[in-house]
Amino acid sequence: MIVEAAGRLFLAPGSVRVSMDDLARELGMSKKTIYRHFPDKRSLLAAVLDRQFAAVERTLAAAAQDAQGQPFGVRVQRFLLAAGSELGRIGAAQLAAGRGDAVLRQYVEQRVDAVVYRRLDELFRDGRRQGLLSAPPELLSEITRGALERLLTSRLPRELDRSAADLLRAGVDTVLYGAIRPAHPGHPGIGDEQLEAVIPTARDEEVGP
């Protein structure tokens, strides 16, 4: 109950510094009672983040399970939608960029790397092993990481009335469109209708090999 309430307060969009007094009022209990469970605010925040990243991990695992047997481009799309949505929901980019103390910022960065980026790296390496990628998986991972971190803190999603996850998928689709080798002639690895749902794309005959 304490961790759940702390998560609502500490990770609320646009929230400023939340004190233990604020949390005690929210819970209707004394700070002394909270401190019996958590010796300080940092340990409580770590518990909140553990809970949030466990949820992110479950969502990514479910997305990977749902995409099994699908074309590689679809697997990447599903992963990115899940990752972008979950990280946006918990404000991970803002936390890593400066909210809270340095130890917690470093902790957030480590958790994002372990839960999201390592899975993404393995997904691209798997595509390379299958002979589906013409570009180095390390390059695709780096491009995707930069796009994800930028979009989660950018005004662009709001300006275009799209979610950061949708724009991330569109940006990576644009990169992968030339990087994923077609399974057979005339069949791009990523469906045009999915890409066009977010941004316009060149017609097949206008895209180089």
PDB file of C-alpha atoms in Angstrom:
ATOM      1  CA  MET A   1       0.000   0.000   0.000  1.00  0.00           C
ATOM      2  CA  ILE A   2       2.822   2.429   0.857  1.00  0.00           C
ATOM      3  CA  VAL A   3       4.724   1.696  -2.369  1.00  0.00           C
ATOM      4  CA  GLU A   4       1.578   2.022  -4.478  1.00  0.00           C
ATOM      5  CA  ALA A   5       0.672   5.390  -2.949  1.00  0.00           C
ATOM      6  CA  ALA A   6       4.259   6.619  -3.256  1.00  0.00           C
ATOM      7  CA  GLY A   7       4.253   5.679  -6.929  1.00  0.00           C
ATOM      8  CA  ARG A   8       1.091   7.694  -7.556  1.00  0.00           C
ATOM      9  CA  LEU A   9       2.630  10.758  -5.926  1.00  0.00           C
ATOM     10  CA  PHE A  10       6.283  10.545  -6.948  1.00  0.00           C
ATOM     11  CA  LEU A  11       5.688   9.582 -10.587  1.00  0.00           C
ATOM     12  CA  ALA A  12       2.625  11.707 -11.318  1.00  0.00           C
ATOM     13  CA  PRO A  13       3.042  13.762 -14.532  1.00  0.00           C
ATOM     14  CA  GLY A  14       4.179  17.288 -13.752  1.00  0.00           C
ATOM     15  CA  SER A  15       4.675  16.569 -10.075  1.00  0.00           C
ATOM     16  CA  VAL A  16       7.197  18.624  -8.143  1.00  0.00           C
ATOM     17  CA  ARG A  17       9.151  17.385  -5.164  1.00  0.00           C
ATOM     18  CA  VAL A  18       6.932  15.211  -2.994  1.00  0.00           C
ATOM     19  CA  SER A  19       7.824  15.013   0.676  1.00  0.00           C
ATOM     20  CA  MET A  20       7.336  12.199   3.131  1.00  0.00           C
ATOM     21  CA  ASP A  21       4.802  14.493   4.841  1.00  0.00           C
ATOM     22  CA  ASP A  22       2.803  14.551   1.587  1.00  0.00           C
ATOM     23  CA  LEU A  23       2.915  10.771   1.448  1.00  0.00           C
ATOM     24  CA  ALA A  24       1.856  10.421   5.086  1.00  0.00           C
ATOM     25  CA  ARG A  25      -1.144  12.670   4.428  1.00  0.00           C
ATOM     26  CA  GLU A  26      -2.052  10.651   1.330  1.00  0.00           C
ATOM     27  CA  LEU A  27      -1.944   7.417   3.314  1.00  0.00           C
ATOM     28  CA  GLY A  28      -3.531   8.809   6.461  1.00  0.00           C
ATOM     29  CA  MET A  29      -0.685   7.540   8.624  1.00  0.00           C
ATOM     30  CA  SER A  30       2.273   8.994  10.468  1.00  0.00           C
ATOM     31  CA  LYS A  31       5.750   9.361   8.973  1.00  0.00           C
ATOM     32  CA  LYS A  32       6.996   7.175  11.818  1.00  0.00           C
ATOM     33  CA  THR A  33       4.909   4.290  10.506  1.00  0.00           C
ATOM     34  CA  ILE A  34       6.310   4.746   6.981  1.00  0.00           C
ATOM     35  CA  TYR A  35       9.868   4.850   8.325  1.00  0.00           C
ATOM     36  CA  ARG A  36       9.315   1.513  10.049  1.00  0.00           C
ATOM     37  CA  HIS A  37       9.039  -0.012   6.548  1.00  0.00           C
ATOM     38  CA  PHE A  38      11.494   2.227   4.695  1.00  0.00           C
ATOM     39  CA  PRO A  39      14.439   3.873   6.477  1.00  0.00           C
ATOM     40  CA  ASP A  40      14.558   6.846   4.105  1.00  0.00           C
ATOM     41  CA  LYS A  41      12.980   8.362   1.029  1.00  0.00           C
ATOM     42  CA  ARG A  42      15.622   6.925  -1.298  1.00  0.00           C
ATOM     43  CA  SER A  43      14.853   3.342  -0.273  1.00  0.00           C
ATOM     44  CA  LEU A  44      11.148   3.998  -0.786  1.00  0.00           C
ATOM     45  CA  LEU A  45      11.760   5.451  -4.239  1.00  0.00           C
ATOM     46  CA  ALA A  46      13.899   2.434  -5.132  1.00  0.00           C
ATOM     47  CA  ALA A  47      10.990   0.173  -4.155  1.00  0.00           C
ATOM     48  CA  VAL A  48       8.638   2.280  -6.300  1.00  0.00           C
ATOM     49  CA  LEU A  49      10.978   2.012  -9.283  1.00  0.00           C
ATOM     50  CA  ASP A  50      11.428  -1.736  -8.788  1.00  0.00           C
ATOM     51  CA  ARG A  51       7.670  -2.117  -8.919  1.00  0.00           C
ATOM     52  CA  GLN A  52       7.383   0.032 -12.040  1.00  0.00           C
ATOM     53  CA  PHE A  53      10.159  -1.712 -13.935  1.00  0.00           C
ATOM     54  CA  ALA A  54       8.775  -5.136 -13.028  1.00  0.00           C
ATOM     55  CA  ALA A  55       5.564  -4.033 -14.769  1.00  0.00           C
ATOM     56  CA  VAL A  56       7.575  -2.820 -17.787  1.00  0.00           C
ATOM     57  CA  GLU A  57       9.354  -6.171 -17.954  1.00  0.00           C
ATOM     58  CA  ARG A  58       6.055  -8.084 -17.876  1.00  0.00           C
ATOM     59  CA  THR A  59       4.650  -5.901 -20.660  1.00  0.00           C
ATOM     60  CA  LEU A  60       7.699  -6.425 -22.873  1.00  0.00           C
ATOM     61  CA  ALA A  61       7.666 -10.174 -22.270  1.00  0.00           C
ATOM     62  CA  ALA A  62       3.972 -10.304 -23.188  1.00  0.00           C
ATOM     63  CA  ALA A  63       4.602  -8.248 -26.355  1.00  0.00           C
ATOM     64  CA  ALA A  64       7.410 -10.604 -27.394  1.00  0.00           C
ATOM     65  CA  GLN A  65       5.188 -13.616 -26.741  1.00  0.00           C
ATOM     66  CA  ASP A  66       2.341 -12.148 -28.801  1.00  0.00           C
ATOM     67  CA  ALA A  67       4.687 -11.399 -31.704  1.00  0.00           C
ATOM     68  CA  GLN A  68       6.216 -14.886 -31.896  1.00  0.00           C
ATOM     69  CA  GLY A  69       6.023 -16.248 -35.418  1.00  0.00           C
ATOM     70  CA  GLN A  70       5.390 -12.789 -36.883  1.00  0.00           C
ATOM     71  CA  PRO A  71       7.715 -11.160 -39.469  1.00  0.00           C
ATOM     72  CA  PHE A  72      10.781  -9.570 -37.957  1.00  0.00           C
ATOM     73  CA  GLY A  73       9.559  -6.039 -38.658  1.00  0.00           C
ATOM     74  CA  VAL A  74       6.340  -6.725 -36.756  1.00  0.00           C
ATOM     75  CA  ARG A  75       8.309  -8.103 -33.806  1.00  0.00           C
ATOM     76  CA  VAL A  76      10.384  -4.903 -33.675  1.00  0.00           C
ATOM     77  CA  GLN A  77       7.267  -2.735 -33.947  1.00  0.00           C
ATOM     78  CA  ARG A  78       5.475  -4.556 -31.124  1.00  0.00           C
ATOM     79  CA  PHE A  79       8.514  -4.277 -28.886  1.00  0.00           C
ATOM     80  CA  LEU A  80       8.955  -0.563 -29.547  1.00  0.00           C
ATOM     81  CA  LEU A  81       5.294   0.236 -28.992  1.00  0.00           C
ATOM     82  CA  ALA A  82       5.347  -1.620 -25.678  1.00  0.00           C
ATOM     83  CA  ALA A  83       8.667  -0.101 -24.567  1.00  0.00           C
ATOM     84  CA  GLY A  84       7.765   3.458 -25.582  1.00  0.00           C
ATOM     85  CA  SER A  85       4.334   3.281 -23.960  1.00  0.00           C
ATOM     86  CA  GLU A  86       5.624   1.832 -20.686  1.00  0.00           C
ATOM     87  CA  LEU A  87       8.616   4.139 -20.332  1.00  0.00           C
ATOM     88  CA  GLY A  88       6.433   7.133 -21.149  1.00  0.00           C
ATOM     89  CA  ARG A  89       3.892   6.029 -18.576  1.00  0.00           C
ATOM     90  CA  ILE A  90       6.398   5.928 -15.734  1.00  0.00           C
ATOM     91  CA  GLY A  91       8.341   9.011 -16.891  1.00  0.00           C
ATOM     92  CA  ALA A  92      11.623   7.105 -17.094  1.00  0.00           C
ATOM     93  CA  ALA A  93      13.282   9.603 -19.423  1.00  0.00           C
ATOM     94  CA  GLN A  94      12.491  12.519 -17.125  1.00  0.00           C
ATOM     95  CA  LEU A  95      13.695  10.571 -14.098  1.00  0.00           C
ATOM     96  CA  ALA A  96      16.971   9.682 -15.790  1.00  0.00           C
ATOM     97  CA  ALA A  97      17.435  13.252 -17.044  1.00  0.00           C
ATOM     98  CA  GLY A  98      17.424  14.973 -13.706  1.00  0.00           C
ATOM     99  CA  ARG A  99      14.530  14.285 -11.374  1.00  0.00           C
ATOM    100  CA  GLY A 100      15.594  13.043  -7.941  1.00  0.00           C
ATOM    101  CA  ASP A 101      19.105  12.494  -6.633  1.00  0.00           C
ATOM    102  CA  ALA A 102      22.118  11.240  -8.587  1.00  0.00           C
ATOM    103  CA  VAL A 103      21.994   7.714  -7.148  1.00  0.00           C
ATOM    104  CA  LEU A 104      18.381   7.249  -8.227  1.00  0.00           C
ATOM    105  CA  ARG A 105      19.077   8.723 -11.676  1.00  0.00           C
ATOM    106  CA  GLN A 106      21.854   6.215 -12.148  1.00  0.00           C
ATOM    107  CA  TYR A 107      19.552   3.453 -10.923  1.00  0.00           C
ATOM    108  CA  VAL A 108      16.893   4.418 -13.489  1.00  0.00           C
ATOM    109  CA  GLU A 109      19.475   4.412 -16.295  1.00  0.00           C
ATOM    110  CA  GLN A 110      20.678   0.965 -15.251  1.00  0.00           C
ATOM    111  CA  ARG A 111      17.141  -0.421 -15.088  1.00  0.00           C
ATOM    112  CA  VAL A 112      16.208   0.998 -18.512  1.00  0.00           C
ATOM    113  CA  ASP A 113      19.378  -0.544 -19.941  1.00  0.00           C
ATOM    114  CA  ALA A 114      18.721  -3.946 -18.368  1.00  0.00           C
ATOM    115  CA  VAL A 115      14.976  -4.152 -18.987  1.00  0.00           C
ATOM    116  CA  VAL A 116      14.651  -2.424 -22.369  1.00  0.00           C
ATOM    117  CA  TYR A 117      17.883  -1.882 -24.248  1.00  0.00           C
ATOM    118  CA  ARG A 118      19.439  -5.302 -23.700  1.00  0.00           C
ATOM    119  CA  ARG A 119      16.267  -6.906 -25.032  1.00  0.00           C
ATOM    120  CA  LEU A 120      16.332  -4.547 -28.002  1.00  0.00           C
ATOM    121  CA  ASP A 121      19.999  -5.353 -28.690  1.00  0.00           C
ATOM    122  CA  GLU A 122      19.227  -9.072 -28.660  1.00  0.00           C
ATOM    123  CA  LEU A 123      16.256  -8.580 -30.977  1.00  0.00           C
ATOM    124  CA  PHE A 124      18.436  -6.840 -33.578  1.00  0.00           C
ATOM    125  CA  ARG A 125      21.198  -9.445 -33.161  1.00  0.00           C
ATOM    126  CA  ASP A 126      18.607 -12.150 -33.755  1.00  0.00           C
ATOM    127  CA  GLY A 127      17.550 -10.387 -36.958  1.00  0.00           C
ATOM    128  CA  ARG A 128      21.166 -10.306 -38.099  1.00  0.00           C
ATOM    129  CA  ARG A 129      21.620 -14.036 -37.311  1.00  0.00           C
ATOM    130  CA  GLN A 130      18.579 -14.790 -39.452  1.00  0.00           C
ATOM    131  CA  GLY A 131      20.073 -12.835 -42.335  1.00  0.00           C
ATOM    132  CA  LEU A 132      17.281 -10.247 -42.203  1.00  0.00           C
ATOM    133  CA  LEU A 133      19.381  -7.154 -41.537  1.00  0.00           C
ATOM    134  CA  SER A 134      21.767  -5.511 -43.970  1.00  0.00           C
ATOM    135  CA  ALA A 135      22.816  -2.901 -41.374  1.00  0.00           C
ATOM    136  CA  PRO A 136      24.866  -3.720 -38.236  1.00  0.00           C
ATOM    137  CA  PRO A 137      22.553  -4.450 -35.291  1.00  0.00           C
ATOM    138  CA  GLU A 138      24.689  -2.200 -33.076  1.00  0.00           C
ATOM    139  CA  LEU A 139      23.929   0.765 -35.364  1.00  0.00           C
ATOM    140  CA  LEU A 140      20.199   0.074 -35.342  1.00  0.00           C
ATOM    141  CA  SER A 141      20.242  -0.239 -31.547  1.00  0.00           C
ATOM    142  CA  GLU A 142      22.055   3.082 -31.180  1.00  0.00           C
ATOM    143  CA  ILE A 143      19.642   4.881 -33.530  1.00  0.00           C
ATOM    144  CA  THR A 144      16.649   3.415 -31.723  1.00  0.00           C
ATOM    145  CA  ARG A 145      17.961   4.314 -28.268  1.00  0.00           C
ATOM    146  CA  GLY A 146      18.521   7.901 -29.332  1.00  0.00           C
ATOM    147  CA  ALA A 147      15.065   8.157 -30.888  1.00  0.00           C
ATOM    148  CA  LEU A 148      13.386   6.673 -27.835  1.00  0.00           C
ATOM    149  CA  GLU A 149      15.122   8.959 -25.349  1.00  0.00           C
ATOM    150  CA  ARG A 150      14.553  12.023 -27.506  1.00  0.00           C
ATOM    151  CA  LEU A 151      10.883  11.398 -28.238  1.00  0.00           C
ATOM    152  CA  LEU A 152       9.984  10.694 -24.618  1.00  0.00           C
ATOM    153  CA  THR A 153      11.151  14.192 -23.658  1.00  0.00           C
ATOM    154  CA  SER A 154      10.206  16.020 -26.870  1.00  0.00           C
ATOM    155  CA  ARG A 155       7.254  18.299 -27.617  1.00  0.00           C
ATOM    156  CA  LEU A 156       6.865  16.680 -31.037  1.00  0.00           C
ATOM    157  CA  PRO A 157       4.332  14.009 -29.973  1.00  0.00           C
ATOM    158  CA  ARG A 158       2.096  16.737 -28.531  1.00  0.00           C
ATOM    159  CA  GLU A 159       2.502  18.931 -31.605  1.00  0.00           C
ATOM    160  CA  LEU A 160       1.618  16.088 -33.979  1.00  0.00           C
ATOM    161  CA  ASP A 161      -1.077  14.689 -31.690  1.00  0.00           C
ATOM    162  CA  ARG A 162       0.629  11.295 -31.641  1.00  0.00           C
ATOM    163  CA  SER A 163       2.034   9.240 -28.819  1.00  0.00           C
ATOM    164  CA  ALA A 164       5.795   9.064 -28.410  1.00  0.00           C
ATOM    165  CA  ALA A 165       5.529   5.300 -28.972  1.00  0.00           C
ATOM    166  CA  ASP A 166       3.801   5.795 -32.338  1.00  0.00           C
ATOM    167  CA  LEU A 167       6.386   8.307 -33.508  1.00  0.00           C
ATOM    168  CA  LEU A 168       9.195   6.062 -32.305  1.00  0.00           C
ATOM    169  CA  ARG A 169       7.768   3.199 -34.306  1.00  0.00           C
ATOM    170  CA  ALA A 170       7.426   5.422 -37.375  1.00  0.00           C
ATOM    171  CA  GLY A 171      11.007   6.651 -37.089  1.00  0.00           C
ATOM    172  CA  VAL A 172      12.442   3.187 -36.646  1.00  0.00           C
ATOM    173  CA  ASP A 173      10.243   1.828 -39.422  1.00  0.00           C
ATOM    174  CA  THR A 174      11.808   4.418 -41.705  1.00  0.00           C
ATOM    175  CA  VAL A 175      15.265   3.138 -40.783  1.00  0.00           C
ATOM    176  CA  LEU A 176      14.331  -0.533 -40.936  1.00  0.00           C
ATOM    177  CA  TYR A 177      12.483  -0.174 -44.231  1.00  0.00           C
ATOM    178  CA  GLY A 178      15.855  -0.157 -45.964  1.00  0.00           C
ATOM    179  CA  ALA A 179      17.604  -2.395 -43.448  1.00  0.00           C
ATOM    180  CA  ILE A 180      15.313  -5.436 -43.376  1.00  0.00           C
ATOM    181  CA  ARG A 181      15.755  -7.561 -46.463  1.00  0.00           C
ATOM    182  CA  PRO A 182      12.444  -8.618 -48.060  1.00  0.00           C
ATOM    183  CA  ALA A 183      11.409 -12.197 -47.366  1.00  0.00           C
ATOM    184  CA  HIS A 184      10.591 -12.431 -51.105  1.00  0.00           C
ATOM    185  CA  PRO A 185      10.582  -9.940 -53.977  1.00  0.00           C
ATOM    186  CA  GLY A 186       8.063  -7.135 -53.715  1.00  0.00           C
ATOM    187  CA  HIS A 187       7.396  -7.912 -50.052  1.00  0.00           C
ATOM    188  CA  PRO A 188       8.957  -5.357 -47.666  1.00  0.00           C
ATOM    189  CA  GLY A 189       9.593  -6.552 -44.149  1.00  0.00           C
ATOM    190  CA  ILE A 190       7.291  -3.910 -42.651  1.00  0.00           C
ATOM    191  CA  GLY A 191       3.743  -3.354 -43.784  1.00  0.00           C
ATOM    192  CA  ASP A 192       3.218  -0.078 -45.658  1.00  0.00           C
ATOM    193  CA  GLU A 193      -0.238   0.364 -44.197  1.00  0.00           C
ATOM    194  CA  GLN A 194       1.206   0.363 -40.655  1.00  0.00           C
ATOM    195  CA  LEU A 195       3.830   2.951 -41.564  1.00  0.00           C
ATOM    196  CA  GLU A 196       1.376   5.185 -43.423  1.00  0.00           C
ATOM    197  CA  ALA A 197      -0.909   5.175 -40.391  1.00  0.00           C
ATOM    198  CA  VAL A 198       1.655   7.411 -38.698  1.00  0.00           C
ATOM    199  CA  ILE A 199       3.658   9.161 -41.437  1.00  0.00           C
ATOM    200  CA  PRO A 200       3.635   9.137 -45.250  1.00  0.00           C
ATOM    201  CA  THR A 201       6.160   6.811 -46.864  1.00  0.00           C
ATOM    202  CA  ALA A 202       7.651   6.483 -50.328  1.00  0.00           C
ATOM    203  CA  ARG A 203       6.060   3.982 -52.657  1.00  0.00           C
ATOM    204  CA  ASP A 204       7.841   0.646 -53.091  1.00  0.00           C
ATOM    205  CA  GLU A 205       9.110   1.473 -56.571  1.00  0.00           C
ATOM    206  CA  GLU A 206      10.714   4.665 -55.240  1.00  0.00           C
ATOM    207  CA  VAL A 207      12.709   2.907 -52.530  1.00  0.00           C
ATOM    208  CA  GLY A 208      16.187   1.754 -53.442  1.00  0.00           C
ATOM    209  CA  PRO A 209      17.365  -1.807 -52.836  1.00  0.00           C
TER     210      PRO A 209
END
